[in-house]
Amino acid sequence: MEPHEHDDVGGPASGVARISVLVVEDDPTCQRIILGLIARLPNLELIGLASDAEQALTFLRKGTVDLMFLDVWLPGLSGFELLATLAPKPVVVITTSDPGHAIEAFRLGVTDLIIKPCSFERFLLAVDRSATVLAGRPARVSARTGGNTTDRLLSLPSGRRSLRIPVRSIRLVEAHGNQVRITLDDRIVSVKCTMQRMEELLCPDGFTRVHRSIIVADRIVKDLDRETLFTEGGEIAIGDSYAKEVRRKFRAVL
């Protein structure tokens, strides 16, 4: 089923870069509700509506999908079975009436799970979370536009605002209480994030987690021994559980 066109409607997410959206939902009532929520946010571009996994795969193969709202119970393949076949995956928000699906959903790497029926406020939170994840991904080349990739930017919460951080300027990421401290080429910033999430955003593309509380940019590593990395900024202890992989990686290039 092809998407319908809708007019942009003013809303809390106005002014944000557009996000291409695929909805995978077989229930007509739930379809109408989700499409109505999407229509309220001008930064969301509906590019597909699928009633089963086969239709969803058709849209996924045709062009770039940034964000997929995915029902669990579908004819044929379930939403989870569909998700397990995808590589790479778009950002995925599971839509379900059963909260018991949460463990499996997050095991499969979804960004959020919303319980049907969903309020606009909860829907907006899921979209905001998805936009943050998308901002941390490599810029894509769309077959429809022929655009070129640009330097990645991470959009990360800091206090009441969001910081946009160029990945190429990051030198070091360190756990710091319930935040992480990021050393950039020209300054140090603190953001609300976990080390696990930072590892997902940065590694292994030019970054290496060398300790449970430290991620280092490969470009600043100059040498290493059995227990220590020697970097442009000083010495960094290598965590025992990371030592084998760190030594394998850097001994191949240093």
Tab-separated table of C-alpha atoms in Angstrom, residues 62-251:
chain	number	residue	atom	x	y	z
A	62	LYS	CA	13.442	0.288	-2.805
A	63	GLY	CA	15.088	3.110	-0.919
A	64	THR	CA	16.337	4.557	2.324
A	65	VAL	CA	14.191	4.087	5.432
A	66	ASP	CA	15.405	6.011	8.465
A	67	LEU	CA	12.768	4.936	10.961
A	68	MET	CA	10.438	1.932	11.033
A	69	PHE	CA	7.401	1.609	13.310
A	70	LEU	CA	7.027	-2.166	13.533
A	71	ASP	CA	4.142	-4.215	14.907
A	72	VAL	CA	5.033	-7.576	16.477
A	73	TRP	CA	2.102	-9.691	15.331
A	74	LEU	CA	1.963	-9.755	11.526
A	75	PRO	CA	0.676	-12.277	8.977
A	76	GLY	CA	3.446	-14.697	8.015
A	77	LEU	CA	6.716	-13.525	9.561
A	78	SER	CA	6.344	-11.752	12.904
A	79	GLY	CA	7.863	-8.347	13.448
A	80	PHE	CA	10.685	-9.902	15.466
A	81	GLU	CA	11.384	-12.466	12.739
A	82	LEU	CA	11.495	-9.680	10.160
A	83	LEU	CA	13.831	-7.637	12.337
A	84	ALA	CA	16.208	-10.578	12.750
A	85	THR	CA	16.643	-10.793	8.957
A	86	LEU	CA	17.663	-7.157	8.460
A	87	ALA	CA	21.266	-6.020	8.126
A	88	PRO	CA	21.753	-3.156	8.309
A	89	LYS	CA	18.625	-2.108	10.183
A	90	PRO	CA	16.836	1.219	10.168
A	91	VAL	CA	16.075	2.719	13.550
A	92	VAL	CA	13.166	0.642	14.847
A	93	VAL	CA	10.339	1.480	17.251
A	94	ILE	CA	8.221	-1.530	18.182
A	95	THR	CA	4.469	-0.937	18.492
A	96	THR	CA	2.640	-3.560	20.554
A	97	SER	CA	-0.215	-4.048	22.997
A	98	ASP	CA	1.901	-6.455	25.095
A	99	PRO	CA	4.592	-4.980	27.390
A	100	GLY	CA	6.029	-8.486	27.715
A	101	HIS	CA	7.674	-8.030	24.310
A	102	ALA	CA	10.139	-5.477	25.708
A	103	ILE	CA	12.976	-7.876	26.572
A	104	GLU	CA	13.050	-9.485	23.137
A	105	ALA	CA	12.640	-6.103	21.419
A	106	PHE	CA	15.646	-4.524	23.100
A	107	ARG	CA	17.693	-7.700	22.650
A	108	LEU	CA	17.176	-7.184	18.929
A	109	GLY	CA	18.463	-3.620	19.172
A	110	VAL	CA	15.306	-1.532	18.853
A	111	THR	CA	15.437	2.098	19.914
A	112	ASP	CA	12.081	2.213	21.695
A	113	LEU	CA	8.890	0.266	22.365
A	114	ILE	CA	5.503	1.935	22.638
A	115	ILE	CA	2.310	0.337	23.924
A	116	LYS	CA	-0.823	0.641	21.786
A	117	PRO	CA	-2.902	2.749	21.913
A	118	CYS	CA	-0.239	5.446	22.107
A	119	SER	CA	-0.597	9.080	23.160
A	120	PHE	CA	0.923	11.850	21.068
A	121	GLU	CA	3.321	12.699	23.915
A	122	ARG	CA	4.636	9.128	24.079
A	123	PHE	CA	4.885	8.970	20.297
A	124	LEU	CA	6.861	12.224	20.254
A	125	LEU	CA	9.275	10.837	22.849
A	126	ALA	CA	9.901	7.790	20.630
A	127	VAL	CA	10.530	10.060	17.630
A	128	ASP	CA	12.932	12.254	19.618
A	129	ARG	CA	14.872	9.200	20.775
A	130	SER	CA	15.020	7.927	17.208
A	131	ALA	CA	16.242	11.302	15.920
A	132	THR	CA	19.072	11.229	18.485
A	133	VAL	CA	20.143	7.765	17.305
A	134	LEU	CA	19.977	8.823	13.656
A	135	ALA	CA	22.107	11.888	14.378
A	136	GLY	CA	24.842	9.576	15.645
A	137	ARG	CA	24.867	7.340	12.594
A	138	PRO	CA	27.082	7.890	9.547
A	139	ALA	CA	25.448	10.209	7.058
A	140	ARG	CA	23.769	8.120	4.394
A	141	VAL	CA	23.850	8.348	0.613
A	142	SER	CA	20.301	8.197	-0.653
A	143	ALA	CA	19.675	6.512	-3.975
A	144	ARG	CA	16.820	8.950	-4.471
A	145	THR	CA	18.842	12.121	-4.037
A	146	GLY	CA	22.394	11.106	-4.903
A	147	GLY	CA	23.658	13.163	-1.970
A	148	ASN	CA	27.168	12.840	-0.587
A	149	THR	CA	28.110	11.774	2.911
A	150	THR	CA	29.370	14.394	5.363
A	151	ASP	CA	31.196	14.256	8.673
A	152	ARG	CA	29.164	12.525	11.350
A	153	LEU	CA	27.628	14.550	14.140
A	154	LEU	CA	26.486	13.114	17.463
A	155	SER	CA	23.488	14.802	19.055
A	156	LEU	CA	23.800	14.189	22.805
A	157	PRO	CA	21.900	15.643	25.798
A	158	SER	CA	23.787	17.999	28.083
A	159	GLY	CA	21.731	19.656	30.800
A	160	ARG	CA	18.643	21.179	29.201
A	161	ARG	CA	20.134	21.347	25.724
A	162	SER	CA	21.513	19.022	23.094
A	163	LEU	CA	25.113	19.220	21.915
A	164	ARG	CA	26.042	18.391	18.322
A	165	ILE	CA	29.537	16.955	18.411
A	166	PRO	CA	31.653	16.238	15.300
A	167	VAL	CA	32.912	12.682	15.604
A	168	ARG	CA	36.225	13.542	13.952
A	169	SER	CA	37.021	15.953	16.816
A	170	ILE	CA	36.589	13.334	19.584
A	171	ARG	CA	39.815	12.183	21.209
A	172	LEU	CA	38.709	10.428	24.390
A	173	VAL	CA	35.472	9.327	26.081
A	174	GLU	CA	35.504	8.629	29.826
A	175	ALA	CA	32.837	7.483	32.277
A	176	HIS	CA	32.214	10.247	34.805
A	177	GLY	CA	29.550	9.395	37.381
A	178	ASN	CA	26.198	9.070	35.605
A	179	GLN	CA	27.551	10.986	32.599
A	180	VAL	CA	30.412	10.665	30.145
A	181	ARG	CA	33.142	13.223	29.653
A	182	ILE	CA	34.266	13.724	26.052
A	183	THR	CA	37.647	15.245	25.269
A	184	LEU	CA	37.542	17.033	21.917
A	185	ASP	CA	40.345	18.659	19.972
A	186	ASP	CA	39.442	22.069	21.418
A	187	ARG	CA	37.466	21.482	24.622
A	188	ILE	CA	35.984	18.992	27.103
A	189	VAL	CA	32.228	18.454	27.375
A	190	SER	CA	30.019	16.310	29.612
A	191	VAL	CA	26.869	14.632	28.307
A	192	LYS	CA	24.133	12.403	29.681
A	193	CYS	CA	24.925	9.036	28.116
A	194	THR	CA	26.250	5.588	28.991
A	195	MET	CA	29.552	4.081	27.930
A	196	GLN	CA	27.677	1.236	26.267
A	197	ARG	CA	25.735	3.708	24.136
A	198	MET	CA	28.887	5.646	23.254
A	199	GLU	CA	30.536	2.387	22.214
A	200	GLU	CA	27.557	1.642	19.941
A	201	LEU	CA	27.834	5.104	18.377
A	202	LEU	CA	31.612	5.158	17.878
A	203	CYS	CA	33.173	1.701	17.777
A	204	PRO	CA	34.820	0.196	15.851
A	205	ASP	CA	34.817	2.984	13.240
A	206	GLY	CA	38.014	4.760	14.284
A	207	PHE	CA	37.508	4.237	18.033
A	208	THR	CA	38.334	1.469	20.501
A	209	ARG	CA	37.027	0.705	23.956
A	210	VAL	CA	40.148	-0.047	25.987
A	211	HIS	CA	38.646	-0.089	29.481
A	212	ARG	CA	35.129	-0.315	30.880
A	213	SER	CA	35.326	3.428	31.500
A	214	ILE	CA	37.419	4.601	28.496
A	215	ILE	CA	36.999	4.791	24.717
A	216	VAL	CA	39.923	6.198	22.753
A	217	ALA	CA	40.206	7.593	19.220
A	218	ASP	CA	42.556	5.326	17.294
A	219	ARG	CA	44.258	8.354	15.722
A	220	ILE	CA	45.808	9.487	19.032
A	221	VAL	CA	47.346	6.101	19.923
A	222	LYS	CA	51.127	6.094	19.444
A	223	ASP	CA	52.315	2.874	21.103
A	224	LEU	CA	51.368	0.198	23.633
A	225	ASP	CA	52.781	-2.415	25.904
A	226	ARG	CA	51.075	-5.269	27.724
A	227	GLU	CA	49.078	-3.065	30.103
A	228	THR	CA	49.246	0.482	28.742
A	229	LEU	CA	48.337	2.565	25.711
A	230	PHE	CA	50.591	5.526	25.018
A	231	THR	CA	48.637	8.367	23.407
A	232	GLU	CA	49.181	11.996	22.459
A	233	GLY	CA	47.538	12.944	25.759
A	234	GLY	CA	49.352	10.516	28.057
A	235	GLU	CA	49.157	6.923	29.259
A	236	ILE	CA	45.909	4.918	29.480
A	237	ALA	CA	45.604	1.640	31.373
A	238	ILE	CA	44.159	-1.220	29.314
A	239	GLY	CA	41.362	-3.122	31.061
A	240	ASP	CA	41.922	-6.851	31.504
A	241	SER	CA	38.766	-7.850	29.625
A	242	TYR	CA	39.729	-5.616	26.661
A	243	ALA	CA	43.464	-6.376	26.557
A	244	LYS	CA	43.496	-9.186	24.009
A	245	GLU	CA	41.461	-7.289	21.409
A	246	VAL	CA	43.288	-3.987	22.014
A	247	ARG	CA	46.705	-5.600	21.553
A	248	ARG	CA	45.530	-7.458	18.435
A	249	LYS	CA	44.172	-4.290	16.858
A	250	PHE	CA	46.997	-1.866	17.560
A	251	ARG	CA	49.916	-4.233	17.082
